[in-house]
Coordinates of C-alpha atoms and ligand atoms in Angstrom, one line a residue:
M1 CA 93.8 100.4 80.0
R2 CA 91.3 102.6 81.9
I3 CA 91.4 102.2 85.7
K4 CA 88.4 103.7 87.6
F5 CA 88.6 103.8 91.3
L6 CA 85.4 103.4 93.2
G7 CA 86.7 102.9 96.7
T8 CA 90.3 103.6 97.8
H9 CA 90.2 103.5 101.6
N10 CA 90.1 100.9 104.4
S11 CA 87.4 102.7 106.3
E12 CA 84.0 103.8 105.1
S13 CA 82.3 107.1 105.4
R14 CA 80.2 109.5 103.2
T15 CA 83.4 110.5 101.4
T16 CA 85.7 107.4 101.8
K17 CA 84.7 104.0 100.3
L18 CA 86.0 100.5 100.7
I19 CA 88.3 99.0 98.1
S20 CA 87.0 98.5 94.5
Y21 CA 88.2 99.5 91.1
L22 CA 87.4 98.8 87.6
I23 CA 89.7 97.9 84.7
D24 CA 88.1 99.1 81.4
G25 CA 84.7 99.0 83.1
V26 CA 84.6 95.2 82.8
L27 CA 86.9 93.7 85.4
A28 CA 86.2 94.6 89.0
I29 CA 89.1 94.3 91.4
D30 CA 87.6 93.7 94.8
A31 CA 84.1 94.5 95.8
G32 CA 84.1 96.8 98.8
S33 CA 82.0 99.4 97.1
I34 CA 80.7 98.2 93.8
P35 CA 77.0 98.5 94.6
S36 CA 77.2 101.9 96.3
E37 CA 79.4 103.6 93.7
L38 CA 77.9 102.3 90.4
S39 CA 74.5 102.5 88.7
F40 CA 72.7 99.2 88.0
S41 CA 73.6 99.6 84.3
E42 CA 77.2 100.2 85.2
Q43 CA 77.1 97.1 87.3
Q44 CA 75.8 95.1 84.4
Q45 CA 78.9 95.9 82.4
I46 CA 81.1 94.0 84.9
R47 CA 82.1 90.7 83.4
A48 CA 84.0 89.3 86.4
I49 CA 85.2 90.2 89.9
L50 CA 88.8 89.5 90.9
L51 CA 89.0 89.0 94.6
T52 CA 92.3 89.7 96.2
H53 CA 91.4 88.1 99.6
G54 CA 88.6 87.4 102.0
H55 CA 88.7 90.5 104.3
Y56 CA 85.4 92.3 104.7
D57 CA 86.5 95.6 103.2
H58 CA 87.2 93.7 99.9
I59 CA 84.2 91.3 99.7
R60 CA 81.5 93.4 101.3
G61 CA 79.7 94.5 98.1
I62 CA 79.4 91.0 96.5
P63 CA 76.0 90.0 97.9
A64 CA 74.2 93.2 96.9
F65 CA 75.9 93.2 93.5
A66 CA 74.8 89.6 92.9
F67 CA 71.3 90.4 94.0
A68 CA 71.1 93.2 91.4
N69 CA 72.4 90.9 88.6
T70 CA 70.4 87.7 89.0
E71 CA 69.8 87.3 85.2
R72 CA 73.3 86.1 84.5
L73 CA 76.2 84.0 86.0
I74 CA 79.1 86.2 87.0
P75 CA 82.6 84.7 87.6
V76 CA 84.3 85.6 90.8
F77 CA 88.0 84.6 90.8
G78 CA 89.9 84.2 94.0
T79 CA 91.9 81.7 96.0
A80 CA 89.9 78.7 97.4
E81 CA 90.5 80.2 100.9
A82 CA 89.1 83.6 100.0
L83 CA 86.1 82.1 98.2
N84 CA 85.3 79.8 101.2
I85 CA 85.3 82.9 103.4
L86 CA 82.7 84.5 101.0
R87 CA 80.6 81.3 101.1
S88 CA 80.7 80.8 104.8
H89 CA 80.4 84.4 106.0
L90 CA 78.3 86.4 103.5
L91 CA 76.6 84.0 101.1
D92 CA 75.7 81.6 103.9
G93 CA 72.0 81.2 103.5
I94 CA 71.4 83.2 106.7
I95 CA 72.4 86.8 106.2
Y96 CA 72.2 86.5 102.5
P97 CA 71.0 83.7 100.1
K98 CA 73.5 81.2 98.8
L99 CA 73.8 83.1 95.6
A100 CA 76.7 80.9 94.4
E101 CA 74.6 77.7 94.5
K102 CA 71.7 76.4 92.6
D103 CA 69.6 75.7 95.7
S104 CA 69.1 79.3 96.6
F105 CA 65.6 80.6 96.2
L106 CA 66.4 81.6 92.6
G107 CA 66.9 77.9 91.7
K108 CA 70.2 78.8 90.0
P109 CA 73.5 80.2 90.9
V110 CA 74.2 83.9 90.1
L111 CA 77.9 83.8 91.1
D112 CA 80.4 81.3 89.7
L113 CA 83.1 81.1 92.3
I114 CA 86.2 80.0 90.5
A115 CA 89.3 79.1 92.5
I116 CA 92.5 80.1 90.9
E117 CA 95.9 78.8 91.7
P118 CA 98.7 81.3 92.3
F119 CA 101.2 81.5 89.4
K120 CA 98.8 80.0 86.8
T121 CA 97.7 82.5 84.1
I122 CA 94.1 82.5 83.0
R123 CA 92.7 84.2 79.9
F124 CA 89.5 86.1 80.3
E125 CA 87.8 88.6 77.9
G126 CA 91.2 89.3 76.2
Y127 CA 93.2 89.8 79.4
E128 CA 95.9 87.5 80.7
I129 CA 95.4 87.4 84.5
T130 CA 98.0 85.9 86.8
A131 CA 97.5 85.6 90.6
I132 CA 100.6 85.9 92.8
K133 CA 100.7 85.2 96.5
V134 CA 101.4 88.3 98.6
N135 CA 102.2 88.8 102.3
H136 CA 98.7 89.1 103.9
P137 CA 96.2 86.6 105.4
C138 CA 92.8 85.3 104.2
G139 CA 94.1 83.7 100.9
A140 CA 95.7 87.0 99.7
I141 CA 96.9 87.3 96.2
G142 CA 97.8 90.1 93.9
F143 CA 96.8 90.1 90.2
E144 CA 98.9 90.9 87.2
I145 CA 96.5 91.9 84.4
K146 CA 98.0 92.1 81.0
E147 CA 96.2 93.6 78.0
A148 CA 96.5 92.3 74.4
N149 CA 98.9 95.2 73.6
G150 CA 101.3 93.8 76.3
H151 CA 100.8 96.6 78.8
S152 CA 100.1 95.4 82.3
A153 CA 99.1 96.4 85.8
F154 CA 99.9 94.7 89.0
C155 CA 97.3 95.0 91.8
T156 CA 99.0 94.1 95.1
G157 CA 95.8 93.8 97.0
D158 CA 96.5 94.2 100.7
T159 CA 100.1 93.3 101.4
G160 CA 102.9 93.6 103.8
P161 CA 106.6 93.9 102.9
G162 CA 108.8 91.1 101.4
L163 CA 107.7 91.4 97.8
S164 CA 111.0 90.5 96.1
Q165 CA 109.7 87.1 95.0
V166 CA 106.6 88.8 93.6
W167 CA 108.7 91.3 91.7
N168 CA 110.7 88.4 90.1
M169 CA 107.5 87.1 88.5
I170 CA 106.0 90.2 87.0
H171 CA 106.9 93.2 84.7
P172 CA 104.1 95.6 85.2
D173 CA 103.9 99.1 83.8
I174 CA 101.6 100.2 86.6
L175 CA 101.6 99.2 90.3
I176 CA 98.4 99.7 92.3
T177 CA 99.6 99.2 95.9
D178 CA 98.6 99.0 99.5
V179 CA 99.8 102.0 101.5
T180 CA 97.7 101.7 104.7
F181 CA 99.7 103.4 107.4
P182 CA 102.0 106.4 108.0
N183 CA 105.7 105.8 108.8
E184 CA 105.2 106.2 112.5
L185 CA 103.1 103.1 112.4
A186 CA 105.6 101.0 110.4
S187 CA 105.6 98.3 113.1
V188 CA 101.8 98.1 113.0
A189 CA 102.0 97.9 109.2
E190 CA 104.4 95.0 109.4
E191 CA 102.4 93.2 112.1
S192 CA 99.1 93.6 110.2
C193 CA 100.7 92.8 106.8
H194 CA 100.3 96.2 105.2
L195 CA 102.7 98.9 103.9
C196 CA 103.6 102.5 104.9
P197 CA 105.6 104.9 102.6
D198 CA 109.0 103.8 103.9
L199 CA 108.2 100.1 103.5
L200 CA 106.9 100.8 100.0
M201 CA 110.1 102.7 99.2
H202 CA 112.2 99.7 100.2
E203 CA 110.0 97.4 98.0
L204 CA 110.2 99.8 95.1
E205 CA 114.0 99.9 95.4
N206 CA 114.1 96.1 95.2
F207 CA 111.8 96.3 92.2
Q208 CA 114.2 98.7 90.5
R209 CA 117.2 96.5 91.4
I210 CA 115.5 93.5 89.7
H211 CA 114.0 95.2 86.7
R212 CA 116.1 98.4 86.1
Y213 CA 112.9 100.5 85.9
F214 CA 110.2 101.8 88.2
P215 CA 106.6 101.1 87.5
R216 CA 104.0 104.0 87.7
V217 CA 102.8 103.8 91.2
I218 CA 99.2 104.3 92.4
S219 CA 98.5 104.1 96.1
I220 CA 95.3 102.9 97.7
H221 CA 93.9 101.4 101.0
L222 CA 94.8 104.5 102.9
T223 CA 93.6 105.0 106.5
P224 CA 91.5 108.2 106.3
N225 CA 92.6 109.8 109.5
H226 CA 96.3 109.4 108.5
E227 CA 95.8 110.4 104.9
M228 CA 97.5 113.8 105.0
T229 CA 100.6 112.3 106.7
I230 CA 100.8 109.4 104.3
K231 CA 100.4 111.9 101.4
N232 CA 103.4 114.0 102.7
E233 CA 105.5 110.9 103.3
L234 CA 104.8 109.5 99.8
A235 CA 105.9 112.9 98.4
V236 CA 109.2 112.3 100.1
V237 CA 109.5 108.8 98.6
S238 CA 108.5 110.3 95.2
Q239 CA 111.3 112.9 95.5
K240 CA 113.9 110.4 96.7
L241 CA 113.2 107.8 93.9
K242 CA 112.5 110.5 91.3
I243 CA 109.2 108.9 90.3
Q244 CA 105.6 109.8 90.2
I245 CA 103.4 108.3 93.0
D246 CA 99.7 109.0 92.8
I247 CA 97.2 108.5 95.6
A248 CA 93.9 107.4 94.0
Q249 CA 90.7 109.0 95.1
E250 CA 87.1 107.8 94.9
G251 CA 85.8 108.4 91.4
E252 CA 89.2 109.1 89.9
E253 CA 90.0 107.6 86.5
F254 CA 93.5 106.9 85.1
S255 CA 94.1 106.1 81.4
L256 CA 97.3 104.2 81.0
P257 CA 99.5 104.3 79.0
Ligands
LIG1 ZN1 93.1 92.6 104.2
LIG2 ZN1 91.8 95.7 103.2

């Protein structure tokens, strides 16, 4: 499994991009920065978008991506709630054409918005994909993505603490997780349904208690002006748990395992 990170932050600037990453170049997890970080030919390789939830930093790139790929029908998987946000707030026929419907100016849909139910596994392009509810609003789910060789990654999407039920349902080799805030903002993290390094450590300890192993951890969704603090605090977690924790950067690629 190759994971290429396009955007790994929650705020956009010349050097920080909104959340998007590619699995093997064909599955896009979230769409915060697909158009700005990929060439048109790279965009054409994408077979589907898996949407974790309906917040702007995760759906922002969908209209421009669809507009550049009008010759085909691209599946977008997400909860009904997240897809309705996309329909009503971006593909609304006002700020962008209704590119998921046949009555847009194209006379055909470009996006196939497919509502998936949490806990039901779908098979797509050789992957087994299971959506699992996480602690975050706007129809938030995480995705377990399993390859034919049995290896899997779990993408938490945005999430707050309280993931024991999630851990009970998955056995990932890799965990790609929200770490939005530093520890001094732990209460803000809990209120806004995000994680900080200490909250992540607690969730990882629960994971280990359930599974007797730690997954490889890759952190994303960092707040840029707290990045150095978060990095130092994750190094402490890494030391305490004796595991490797990476912080993904824009453009970085991981080949696993
Ligand atoms: Zn969110
Ligand atoms: Zn977000």
